[in-house]
Coordinates of C-alpha atoms in Angstrom, one line a residue:
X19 CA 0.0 0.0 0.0
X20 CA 1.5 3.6 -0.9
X21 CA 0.7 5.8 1.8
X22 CA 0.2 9.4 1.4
X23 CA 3.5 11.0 1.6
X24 CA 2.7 14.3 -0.3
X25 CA 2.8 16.4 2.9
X26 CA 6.5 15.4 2.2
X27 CA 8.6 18.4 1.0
X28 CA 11.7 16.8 -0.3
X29 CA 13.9 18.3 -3.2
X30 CA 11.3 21.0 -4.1
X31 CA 12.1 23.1 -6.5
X32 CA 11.9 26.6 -6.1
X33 CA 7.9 27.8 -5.9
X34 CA 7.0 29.0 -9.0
X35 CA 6.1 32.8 -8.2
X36 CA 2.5 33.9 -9.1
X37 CA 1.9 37.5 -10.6
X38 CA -1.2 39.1 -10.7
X39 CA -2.1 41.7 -13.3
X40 CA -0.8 45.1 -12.3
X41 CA -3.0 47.0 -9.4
X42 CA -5.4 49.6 -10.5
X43 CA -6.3 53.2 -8.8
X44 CA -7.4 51.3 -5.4
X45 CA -11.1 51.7 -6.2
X46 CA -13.9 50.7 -2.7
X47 CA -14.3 47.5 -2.4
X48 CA -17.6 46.4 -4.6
X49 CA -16.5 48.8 -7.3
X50 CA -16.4 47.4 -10.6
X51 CA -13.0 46.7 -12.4
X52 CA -9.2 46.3 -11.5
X53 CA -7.8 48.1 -8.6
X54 CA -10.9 47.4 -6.2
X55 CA -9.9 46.3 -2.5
X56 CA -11.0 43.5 -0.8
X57 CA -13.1 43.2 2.6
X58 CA -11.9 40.2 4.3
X59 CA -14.6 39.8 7.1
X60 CA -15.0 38.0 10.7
X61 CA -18.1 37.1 12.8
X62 CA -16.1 38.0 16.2
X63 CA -17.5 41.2 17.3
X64 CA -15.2 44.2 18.2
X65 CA -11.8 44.1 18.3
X66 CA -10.8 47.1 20.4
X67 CA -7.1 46.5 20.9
X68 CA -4.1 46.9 18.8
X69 CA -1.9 44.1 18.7
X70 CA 0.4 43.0 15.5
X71 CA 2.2 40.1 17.3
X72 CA 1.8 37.1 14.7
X73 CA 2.6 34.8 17.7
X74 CA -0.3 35.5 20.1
X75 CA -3.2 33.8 19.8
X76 CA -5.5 36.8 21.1
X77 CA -4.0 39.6 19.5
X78 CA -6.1 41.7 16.6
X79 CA -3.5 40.0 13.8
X80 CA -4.3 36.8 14.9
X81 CA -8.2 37.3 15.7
X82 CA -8.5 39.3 12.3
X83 CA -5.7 37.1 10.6
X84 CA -4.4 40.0 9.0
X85 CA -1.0 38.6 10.4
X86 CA -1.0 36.1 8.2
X87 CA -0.3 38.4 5.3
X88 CA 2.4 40.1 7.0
X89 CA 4.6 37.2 8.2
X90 CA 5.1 33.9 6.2
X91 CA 6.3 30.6 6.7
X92 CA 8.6 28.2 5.1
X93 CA 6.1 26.2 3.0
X94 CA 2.3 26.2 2.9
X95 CA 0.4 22.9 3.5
X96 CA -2.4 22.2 1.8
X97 CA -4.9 21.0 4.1
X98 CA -7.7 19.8 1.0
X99 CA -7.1 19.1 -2.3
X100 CA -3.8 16.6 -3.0
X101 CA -2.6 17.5 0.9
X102 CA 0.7 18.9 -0.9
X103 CA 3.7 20.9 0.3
X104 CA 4.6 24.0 -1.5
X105 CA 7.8 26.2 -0.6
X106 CA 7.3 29.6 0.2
X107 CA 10.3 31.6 2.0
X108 CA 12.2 28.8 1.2
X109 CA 12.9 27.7 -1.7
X110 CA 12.7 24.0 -0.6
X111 CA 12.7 21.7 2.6
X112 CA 13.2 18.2 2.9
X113 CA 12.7 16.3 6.0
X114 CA 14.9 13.0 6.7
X115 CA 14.3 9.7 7.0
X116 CA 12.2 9.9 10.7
X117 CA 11.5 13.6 10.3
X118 CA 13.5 14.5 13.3
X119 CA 15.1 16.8 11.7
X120 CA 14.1 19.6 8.8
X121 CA 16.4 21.3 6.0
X122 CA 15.5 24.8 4.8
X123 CA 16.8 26.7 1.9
X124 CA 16.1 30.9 2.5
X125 CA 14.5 32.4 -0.9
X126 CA 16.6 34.8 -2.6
X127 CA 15.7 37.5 -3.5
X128 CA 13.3 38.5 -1.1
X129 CA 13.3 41.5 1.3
X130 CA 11.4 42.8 4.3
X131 CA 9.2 45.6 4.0
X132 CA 11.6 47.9 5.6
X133 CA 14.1 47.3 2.6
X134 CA 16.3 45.0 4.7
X135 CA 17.6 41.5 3.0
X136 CA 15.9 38.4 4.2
X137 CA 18.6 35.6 4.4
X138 CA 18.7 32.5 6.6
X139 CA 19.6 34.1 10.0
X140 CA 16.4 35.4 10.0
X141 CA 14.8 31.7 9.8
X142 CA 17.4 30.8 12.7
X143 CA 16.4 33.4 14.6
X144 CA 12.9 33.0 15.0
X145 CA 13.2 29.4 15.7
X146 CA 15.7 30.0 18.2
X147 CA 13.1 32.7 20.1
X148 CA 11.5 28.9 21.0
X149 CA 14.5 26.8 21.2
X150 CA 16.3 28.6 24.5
X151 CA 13.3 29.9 25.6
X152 CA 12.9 33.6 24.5
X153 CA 9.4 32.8 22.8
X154 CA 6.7 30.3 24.4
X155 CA 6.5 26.9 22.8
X156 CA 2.7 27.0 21.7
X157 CA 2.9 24.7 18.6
X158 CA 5.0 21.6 20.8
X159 CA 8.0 22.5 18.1
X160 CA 10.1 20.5 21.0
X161 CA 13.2 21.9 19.1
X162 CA 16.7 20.5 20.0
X163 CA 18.9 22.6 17.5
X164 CA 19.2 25.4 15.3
X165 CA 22.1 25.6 13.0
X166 CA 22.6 28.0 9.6
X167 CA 25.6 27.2 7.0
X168 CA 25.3 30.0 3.8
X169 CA 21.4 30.0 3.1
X170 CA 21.0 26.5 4.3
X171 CA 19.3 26.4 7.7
X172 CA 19.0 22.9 9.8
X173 CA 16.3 22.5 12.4
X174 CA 16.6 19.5 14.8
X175 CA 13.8 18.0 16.3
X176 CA 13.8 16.0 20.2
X177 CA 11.0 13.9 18.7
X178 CA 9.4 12.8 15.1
X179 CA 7.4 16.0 13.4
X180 CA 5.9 13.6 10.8
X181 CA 2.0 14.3 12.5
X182 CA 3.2 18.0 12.9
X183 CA 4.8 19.1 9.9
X184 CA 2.2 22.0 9.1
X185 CA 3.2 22.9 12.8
X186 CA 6.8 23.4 11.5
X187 CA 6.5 24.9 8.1
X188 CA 3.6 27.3 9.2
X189 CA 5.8 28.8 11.8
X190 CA 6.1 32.7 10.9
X191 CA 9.2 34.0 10.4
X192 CA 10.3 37.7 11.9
X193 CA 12.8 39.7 10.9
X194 CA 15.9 39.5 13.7
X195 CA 16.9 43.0 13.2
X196 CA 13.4 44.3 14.7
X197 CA 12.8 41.3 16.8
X198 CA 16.2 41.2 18.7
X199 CA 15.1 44.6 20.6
X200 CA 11.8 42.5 21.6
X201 CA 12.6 41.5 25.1
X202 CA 9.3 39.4 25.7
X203 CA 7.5 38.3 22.2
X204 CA 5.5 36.3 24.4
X205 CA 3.2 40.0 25.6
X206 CA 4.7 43.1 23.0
X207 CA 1.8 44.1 20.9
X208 CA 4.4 45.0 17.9
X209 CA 2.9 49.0 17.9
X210 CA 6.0 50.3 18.3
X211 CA 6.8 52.7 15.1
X212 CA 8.8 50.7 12.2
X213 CA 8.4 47.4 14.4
X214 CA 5.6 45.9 12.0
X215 CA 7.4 44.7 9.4
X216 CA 7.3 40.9 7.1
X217 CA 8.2 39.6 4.0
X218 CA 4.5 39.5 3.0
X219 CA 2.3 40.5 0.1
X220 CA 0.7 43.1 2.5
X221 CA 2.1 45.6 4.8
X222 CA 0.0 47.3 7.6
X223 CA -1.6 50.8 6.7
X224 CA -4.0 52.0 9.4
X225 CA -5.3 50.4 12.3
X226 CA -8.8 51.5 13.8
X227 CA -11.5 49.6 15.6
X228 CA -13.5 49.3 13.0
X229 CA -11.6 48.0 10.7
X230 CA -7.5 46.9 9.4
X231 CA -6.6 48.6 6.4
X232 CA -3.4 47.0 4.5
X233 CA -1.6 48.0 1.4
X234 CA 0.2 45.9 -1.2
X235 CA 3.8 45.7 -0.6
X236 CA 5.3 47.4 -3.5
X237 CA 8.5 45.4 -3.1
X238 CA 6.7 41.8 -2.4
X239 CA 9.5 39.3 -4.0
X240 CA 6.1 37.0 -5.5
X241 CA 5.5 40.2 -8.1
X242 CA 3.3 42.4 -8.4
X243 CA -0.1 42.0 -6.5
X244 CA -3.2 42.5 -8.3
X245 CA -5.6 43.7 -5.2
X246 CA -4.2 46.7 -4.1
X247 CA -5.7 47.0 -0.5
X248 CA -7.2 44.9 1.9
X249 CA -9.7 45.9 4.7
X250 CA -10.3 43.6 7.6
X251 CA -13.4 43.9 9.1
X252 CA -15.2 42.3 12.1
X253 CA -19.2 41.8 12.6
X254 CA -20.9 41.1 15.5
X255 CA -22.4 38.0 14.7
X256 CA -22.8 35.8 11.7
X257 CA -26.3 37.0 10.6
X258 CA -24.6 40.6 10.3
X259 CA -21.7 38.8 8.8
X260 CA -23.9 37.4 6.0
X261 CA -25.8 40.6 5.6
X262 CA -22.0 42.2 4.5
X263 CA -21.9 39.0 2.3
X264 CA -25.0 39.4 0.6
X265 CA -25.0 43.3 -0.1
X266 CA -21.5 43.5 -1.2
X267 CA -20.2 45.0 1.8
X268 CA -17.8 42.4 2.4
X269 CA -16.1 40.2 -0.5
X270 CA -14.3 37.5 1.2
X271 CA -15.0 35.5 4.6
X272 CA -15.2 32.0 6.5
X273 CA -18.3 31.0 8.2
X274 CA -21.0 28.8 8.2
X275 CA -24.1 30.1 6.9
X276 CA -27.1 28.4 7.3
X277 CA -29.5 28.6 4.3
X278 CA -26.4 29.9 2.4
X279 CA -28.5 29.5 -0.8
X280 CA -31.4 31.7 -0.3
X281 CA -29.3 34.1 2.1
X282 CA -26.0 34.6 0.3
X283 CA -26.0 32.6 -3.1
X284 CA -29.1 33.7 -4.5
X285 CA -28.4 37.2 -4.2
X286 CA -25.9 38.2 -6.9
X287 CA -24.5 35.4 -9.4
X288 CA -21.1 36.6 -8.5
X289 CA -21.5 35.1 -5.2
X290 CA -19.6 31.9 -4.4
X291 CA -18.8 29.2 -1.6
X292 CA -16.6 26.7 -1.6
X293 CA -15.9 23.7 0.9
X294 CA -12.6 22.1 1.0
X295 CA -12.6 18.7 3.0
X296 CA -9.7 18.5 4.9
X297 CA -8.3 14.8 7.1
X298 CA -10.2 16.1 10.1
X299 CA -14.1 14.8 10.6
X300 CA -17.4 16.2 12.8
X301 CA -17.2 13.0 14.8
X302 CA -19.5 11.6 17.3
X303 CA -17.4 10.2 20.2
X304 CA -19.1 8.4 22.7
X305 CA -18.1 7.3 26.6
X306 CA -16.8 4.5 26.6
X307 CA -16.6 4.4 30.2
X308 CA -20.2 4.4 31.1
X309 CA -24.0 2.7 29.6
X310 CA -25.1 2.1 27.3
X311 CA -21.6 2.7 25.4
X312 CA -19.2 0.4 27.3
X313 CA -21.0 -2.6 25.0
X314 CA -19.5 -2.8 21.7
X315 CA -21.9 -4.3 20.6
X316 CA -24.2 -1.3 20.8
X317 CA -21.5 1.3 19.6
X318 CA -21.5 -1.4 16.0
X319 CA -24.9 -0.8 15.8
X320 CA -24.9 2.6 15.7
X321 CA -22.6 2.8 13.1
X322 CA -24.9 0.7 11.0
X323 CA -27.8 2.9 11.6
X324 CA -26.6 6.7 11.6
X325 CA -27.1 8.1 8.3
X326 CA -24.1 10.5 6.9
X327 CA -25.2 11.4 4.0
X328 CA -28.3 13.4 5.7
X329 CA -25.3 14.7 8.3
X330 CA -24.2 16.2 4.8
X331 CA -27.4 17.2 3.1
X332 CA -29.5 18.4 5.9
X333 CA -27.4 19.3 8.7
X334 CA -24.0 20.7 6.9
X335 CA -26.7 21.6 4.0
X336 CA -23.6 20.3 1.3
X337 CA -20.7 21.6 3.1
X338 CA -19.2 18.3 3.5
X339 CA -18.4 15.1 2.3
X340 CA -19.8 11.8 4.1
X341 CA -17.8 9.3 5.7
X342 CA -18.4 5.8 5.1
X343 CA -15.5 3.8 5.8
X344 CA -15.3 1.4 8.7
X345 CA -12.2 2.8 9.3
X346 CA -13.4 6.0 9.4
X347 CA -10.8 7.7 7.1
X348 CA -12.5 10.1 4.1
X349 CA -11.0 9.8 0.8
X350 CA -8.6 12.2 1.1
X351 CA -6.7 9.3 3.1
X352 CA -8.3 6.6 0.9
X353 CA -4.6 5.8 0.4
X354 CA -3.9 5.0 3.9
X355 CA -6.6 2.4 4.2
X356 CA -5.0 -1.1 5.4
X357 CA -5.7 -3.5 2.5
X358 CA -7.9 -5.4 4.8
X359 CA -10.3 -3.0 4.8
X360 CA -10.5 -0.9 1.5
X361 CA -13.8 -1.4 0.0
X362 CA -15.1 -1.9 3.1
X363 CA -17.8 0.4 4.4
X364 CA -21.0 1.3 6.7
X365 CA -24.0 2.0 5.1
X366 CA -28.0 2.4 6.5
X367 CA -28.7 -1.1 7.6
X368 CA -31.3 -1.5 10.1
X369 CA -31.9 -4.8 9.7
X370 CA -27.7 -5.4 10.7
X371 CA -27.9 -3.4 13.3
X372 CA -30.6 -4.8 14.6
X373 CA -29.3 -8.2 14.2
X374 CA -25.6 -7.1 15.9
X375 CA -28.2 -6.5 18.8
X376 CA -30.1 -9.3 18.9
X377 CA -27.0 -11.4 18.7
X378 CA -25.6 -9.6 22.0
X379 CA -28.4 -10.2 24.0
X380 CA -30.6 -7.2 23.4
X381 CA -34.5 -7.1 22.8
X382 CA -37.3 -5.1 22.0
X383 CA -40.3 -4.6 24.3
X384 CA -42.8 -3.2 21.6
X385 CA -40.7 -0.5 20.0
X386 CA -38.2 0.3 22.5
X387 CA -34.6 -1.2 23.0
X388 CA -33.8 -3.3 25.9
X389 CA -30.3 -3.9 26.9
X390 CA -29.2 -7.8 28.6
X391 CA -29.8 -6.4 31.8
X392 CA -33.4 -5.6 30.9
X393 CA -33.2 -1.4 31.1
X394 CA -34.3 0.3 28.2
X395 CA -31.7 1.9 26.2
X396 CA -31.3 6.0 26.1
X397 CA -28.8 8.0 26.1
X398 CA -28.2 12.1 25.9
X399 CA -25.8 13.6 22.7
X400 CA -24.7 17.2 23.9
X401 CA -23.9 20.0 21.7
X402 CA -23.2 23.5 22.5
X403 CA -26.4 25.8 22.1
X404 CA -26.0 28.0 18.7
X405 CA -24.0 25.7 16.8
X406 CA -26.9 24.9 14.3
X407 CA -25.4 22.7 12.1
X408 CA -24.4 20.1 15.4
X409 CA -27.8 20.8 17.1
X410 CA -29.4 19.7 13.6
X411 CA -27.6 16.6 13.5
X412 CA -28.7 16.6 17.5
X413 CA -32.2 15.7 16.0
X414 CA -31.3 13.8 13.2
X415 CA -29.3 10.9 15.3
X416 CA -32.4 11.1 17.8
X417 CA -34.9 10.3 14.5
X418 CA -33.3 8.0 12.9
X419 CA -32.1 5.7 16.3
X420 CA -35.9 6.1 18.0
X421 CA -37.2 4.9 14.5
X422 CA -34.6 2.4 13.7
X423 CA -33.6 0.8 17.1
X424 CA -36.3 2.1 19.3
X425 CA -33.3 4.2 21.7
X426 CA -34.9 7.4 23.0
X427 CA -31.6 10.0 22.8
X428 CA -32.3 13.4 24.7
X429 CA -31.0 16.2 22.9
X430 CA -29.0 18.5 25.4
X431 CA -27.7 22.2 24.1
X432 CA -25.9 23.5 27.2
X433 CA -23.9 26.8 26.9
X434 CA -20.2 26.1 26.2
X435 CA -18.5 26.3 29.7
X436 CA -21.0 23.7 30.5
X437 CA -20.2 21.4 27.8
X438 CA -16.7 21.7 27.5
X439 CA -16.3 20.9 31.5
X440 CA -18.0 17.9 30.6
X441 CA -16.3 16.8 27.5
X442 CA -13.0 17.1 29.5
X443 CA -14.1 15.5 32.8
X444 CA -15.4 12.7 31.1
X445 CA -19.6 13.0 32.2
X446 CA -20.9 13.1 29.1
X447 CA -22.7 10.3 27.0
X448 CA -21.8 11.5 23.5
X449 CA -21.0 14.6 22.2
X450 CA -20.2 15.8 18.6
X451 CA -17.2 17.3 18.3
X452 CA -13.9 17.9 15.7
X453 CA -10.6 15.5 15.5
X454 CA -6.9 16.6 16.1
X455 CA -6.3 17.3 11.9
X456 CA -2.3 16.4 11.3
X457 CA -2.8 15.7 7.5
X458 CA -2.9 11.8 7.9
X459 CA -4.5 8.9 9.4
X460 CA -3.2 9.6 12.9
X461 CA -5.5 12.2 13.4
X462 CA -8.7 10.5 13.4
X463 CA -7.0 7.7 15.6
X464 CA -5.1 9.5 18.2
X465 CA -8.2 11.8 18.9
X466 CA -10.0 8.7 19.3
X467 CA -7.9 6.1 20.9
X468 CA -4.8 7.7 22.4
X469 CA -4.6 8.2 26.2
X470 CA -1.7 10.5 25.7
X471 CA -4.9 13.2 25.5
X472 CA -6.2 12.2 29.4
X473 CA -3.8 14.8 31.8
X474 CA -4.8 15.0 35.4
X475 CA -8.0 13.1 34.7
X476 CA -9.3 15.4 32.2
X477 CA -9.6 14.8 28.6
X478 CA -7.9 17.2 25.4
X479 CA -9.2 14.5 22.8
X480 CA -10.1 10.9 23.2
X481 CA -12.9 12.2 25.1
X482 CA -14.0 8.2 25.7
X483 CA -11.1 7.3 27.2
X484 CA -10.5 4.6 24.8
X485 CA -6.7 2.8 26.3
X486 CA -5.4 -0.4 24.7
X487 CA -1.4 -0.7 24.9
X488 CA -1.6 -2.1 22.2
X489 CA -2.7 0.6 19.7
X490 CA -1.0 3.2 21.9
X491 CA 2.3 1.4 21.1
X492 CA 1.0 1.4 17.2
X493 CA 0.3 4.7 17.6
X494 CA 3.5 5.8 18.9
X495 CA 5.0 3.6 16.2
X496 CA 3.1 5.7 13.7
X497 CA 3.9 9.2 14.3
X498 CA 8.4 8.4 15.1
X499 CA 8.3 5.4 12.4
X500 CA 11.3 6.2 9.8
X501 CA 10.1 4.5 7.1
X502 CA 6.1 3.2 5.5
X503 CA 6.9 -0.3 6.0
X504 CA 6.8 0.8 10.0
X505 CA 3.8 3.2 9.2
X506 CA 1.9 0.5 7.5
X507 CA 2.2 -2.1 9.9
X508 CA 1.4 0.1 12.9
X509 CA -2.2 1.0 10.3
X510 CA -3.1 -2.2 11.0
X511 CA -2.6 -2.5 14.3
X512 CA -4.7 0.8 14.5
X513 CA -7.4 0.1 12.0
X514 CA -8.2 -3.6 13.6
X515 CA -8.8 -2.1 16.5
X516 CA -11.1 1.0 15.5
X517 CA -13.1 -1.0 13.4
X518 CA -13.6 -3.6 16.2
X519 CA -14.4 -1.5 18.5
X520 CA -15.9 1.7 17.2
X521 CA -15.0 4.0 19.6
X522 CA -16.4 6.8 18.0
X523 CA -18.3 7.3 14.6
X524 CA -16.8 9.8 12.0
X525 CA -19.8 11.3 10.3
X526 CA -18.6 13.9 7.7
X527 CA -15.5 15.8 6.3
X528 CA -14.8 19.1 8.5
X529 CA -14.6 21.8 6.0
X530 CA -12.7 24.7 5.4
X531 CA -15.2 27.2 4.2
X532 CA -14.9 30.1 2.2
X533 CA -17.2 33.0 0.6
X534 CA -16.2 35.4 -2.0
X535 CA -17.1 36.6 -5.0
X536 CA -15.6 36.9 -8.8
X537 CA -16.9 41.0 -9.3
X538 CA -13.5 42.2 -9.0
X539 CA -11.2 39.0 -9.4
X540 CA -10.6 35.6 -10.6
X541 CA -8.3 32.8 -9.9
X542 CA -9.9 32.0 -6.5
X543 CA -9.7 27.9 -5.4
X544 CA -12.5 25.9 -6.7
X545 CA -14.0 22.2 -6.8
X546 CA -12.0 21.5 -9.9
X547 CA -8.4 23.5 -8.4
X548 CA -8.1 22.9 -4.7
X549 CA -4.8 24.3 -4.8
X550 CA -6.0 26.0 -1.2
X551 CA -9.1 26.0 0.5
X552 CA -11.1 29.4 0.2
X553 CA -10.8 30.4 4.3
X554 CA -9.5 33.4 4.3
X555 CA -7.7 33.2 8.1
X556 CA -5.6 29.8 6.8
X557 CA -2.2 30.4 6.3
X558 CA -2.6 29.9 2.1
X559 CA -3.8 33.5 1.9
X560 CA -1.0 34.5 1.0
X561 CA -1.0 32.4 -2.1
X562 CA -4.5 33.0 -3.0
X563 CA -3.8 36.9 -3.3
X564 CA -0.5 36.1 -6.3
X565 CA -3.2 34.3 -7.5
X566 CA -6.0 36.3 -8.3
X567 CA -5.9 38.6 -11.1
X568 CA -8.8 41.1 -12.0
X569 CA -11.9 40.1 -13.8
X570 CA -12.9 40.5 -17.1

């Protein structure tokens, strides 16, 4: 079996650079022809504080995103499409054998915004901030050297990076001869004059509460950029959000909207949405540790009942892609399917389910479920309250178990504190919730089966406390293996056991989602070129905007 290696940079050549058509007069954004800004736009509410730090998670470049165009990385990962690697400030990297260790090559050619040369040091430098310390270790880089030789720069690793590697080559770079006056990057907000300055398409204009404004960087080393500003914006909710959508007012955003047709779609041709399937799933984990879900048995059934494709038509209303596989990989890692089981997969079977049941001792008294020790079956799926598409498929488990296998499921919508003490602490009987997305298989398994995740008796993933040595020794095995051969055989370790014992049910594709729309510009992702999903906070934004080129 060839496994999907594409996240695998190795021997790149240099990136082939993207140039727009030249930028017009910087026209509003909504205005017809070249030159017309952009509105990038958030659902978050205000953002009243200033605060350009790409490397903190709560500051306005990171809740906007507008850091993203400021600061690159290495390489950008595609997380949809063929899962691929492209170089971006370097002009290749190439992982060894065990990926314990990552070689860079700096771009030449390129320059930070204040006219300085970008060369390699720069790269060393803002990996060292995290290597002695300087710089909080958020991503779990778990770095044990940094060394530089010419442009070449050599980043050694204390443990595998394989399940990580968009961790690595999504790291922003900053420029040392700003960054060395920093004396804690873990708290400046970067609003010092001169101090916000990248290697980016975009350079920062004017900052206000109500909106980012950016200009094209004039000296950009990808050519010259066809959108000439950019405007980050932030909403107060998502109705608002789709409002800006709708009208114009906005041109490019993430979110879900419900009704997206009628609301967003409908209302100018030029509208679009697009959403990218990525390795990560909406999953339904279960606890394992308490009735009715300690029965395998029961937790088989289930999967032979639960119907994906109406999680994708009705509750995700299209934005998503079923999962059917017994394994519970999409087909995005069709290719890391064990032999044993490709081909293999659930579909709506009452009658099996029903059978699985009867076979373990189960029975019906009328319509309802009864389980061996004579206690009718029920059980409560919790979802936070406002997340519509989850609280949909909330009623859509509950139909389609009461009317297949007579189980009465309570449908509980708690606010979030509420339900994610409970996810964490382990009191929950299911809950819908995302998967750990590293690219690969080990995602869906290590958020399900890996006890790594349980920390002072409260759960990051692997919210059922699923703990077999066994897989966790495949597991392990998995993400440090130095060759496929390893990888492989620890699959089928892994897969055996999931499929055995179910301990949680993947239902659909998590999606990145993105709406824009072509007035202005073309050359945005689509169904057919995936090169990036459309989510305009993802680190590919960068490549998107080389992209697009004005319309008509």
């Amino acid at each position: 079996m060839r496994l999907r290696s594409s996240l695998v940079a190795v021997g790149l050549a240099a990136a082939t650079v993207l140039t727009g058509c030249a930028a017009g007069d910087g026209a509003e954004s909504g205005s017809e022809g070249t030159g017309a800004s952009l509105t990038i736009a958030k659902p978050d509410g205000a953002i009243t504080t200033e605060s350009n730090n790409p490397y903190l998670g709560d500051s306005s470049a990171s809740k906007y995103g507008y850091g993203k165009v400021i600061f690159e990385s290495l390489a950008l990962v595609n997380p949809t499409g063929d899962l691929g690697t492209t170089p971006w400030l370097a002009e290749s990297v190439e992982w060894n054998d065990d990926y314990t260790a990552l070689t860079a090559v700096a771009r030449d050619g390129v320059t930070w915004s204040d006219g300085e040369e970008f060369t390699a040091d720069d790269i060393a430098f803002s990996f060292t901030q995290v290597l002695d310390g300087t710089l909080n270790d958020t991503n779990a880089l778990d770095l044990k050297d940094v060394s530089v030789e010419g442009d070449t720069v050599r980043l050694d690793f204390n443990s595998s990076k394989y399940t990580q590697q968009s961790r690595v080559l999504h790291f922003q770079i900053v420029p040392e001869h700003i960054w060395q006056d920093i004396a804690d990057p873990n708290s400046d907000p970067l609003t010092g004059e001169g101090q916000v300055v990248g290697t980016g398409p975009y350079v920062l204009d004017q900052w206000t509460t109500e909106s980012v404004t950016l200009t094209a960087n004039p000296d950009y080393w990808g050519g010259e950029l066809a959108v000439p500003e950019l405007h980050y914006v932030s909403y107060g909710d998502n109705a608002a959000l789709t409002t800006a959508l709708a009208t114009g007012e906005a041109d490019w955003a993430q979110a879900f909207i419900p009704q997206i047709e009628d609301s967003y779609l409908s209302a100018d041709p030029d509208n679009h949405f697009l959403a990218s399937p990525t390795a990560g799933a909406g999953t339904l984990f279960l606890n394992l540790q308490t009735k009715p879900f300690d029965d395998p048995a029961l937790r088989r059934a289930l999967a032979w009942t639960i119907d994906r494709q109406a999680y994708v038509d009705i509750a995700r209303e299209g934005a998503s892609e079923a999962i059917w596989s017994v394994t519970g990989l999409g087909t995005l890692l069709e290719d890391e399917i064990v032999p044993e089981y490709a081909g293999q997969n659930y579909s709506v079977d009452i009658d099996k389910a029903r059978e699985i049941l009867a076979d373990a001792g189960y029975t019906w008294d009328g319509e309802t479920l009864i389980d061996p020790d004579g206690e009718p079956v029920s059980f409560s799926i919790s979802v936070p309250a406002g997340w519509s598409d989850w609280n949909t498929e909330q009623a859509l488990i509950a139909e389609e178990l009461k009317e297949g296998l007579g189980i009465e499921v309570k449908v509980d919508q708690p606010d979030w504190g509420g339900w994610d003490a409970a996810r964490q602490e382990g009191t929950f009987q299911a809950i819908i919730h995302w998967l750990e997305d590293t690219g690969n298989a080990y995602g869906l398994y290590t958020s399900t089966m890996d006890p790594k995740w349980i920390v002072d008796g409260k759960a990051a993933f692997n919210f059922g406390r699923f703990d077999d040595p066994a897989v966790t020794e495949a597991l392990n095995t998995y993400a440090n293996a130095s060759s496929e051969d390893e990888r492989e055989a620890a699959l089928t370790v892994i897969e055996t056991a999931f499929v055995e014992n179910v301990p949680a049910i993947p239902l659909g594709a998590h999606p990145l989602l993105g709406e824009f729309n072509t007035r202005n510009y073309v050359g945005w992702p689509s169904e057919d070129d995936q090169y990036a999903s459309a989510d305009p906070t993802q680190p590919a934004v960068v490549q998107i905007l080389t992209k697009l080129q004005p319309a008509g």
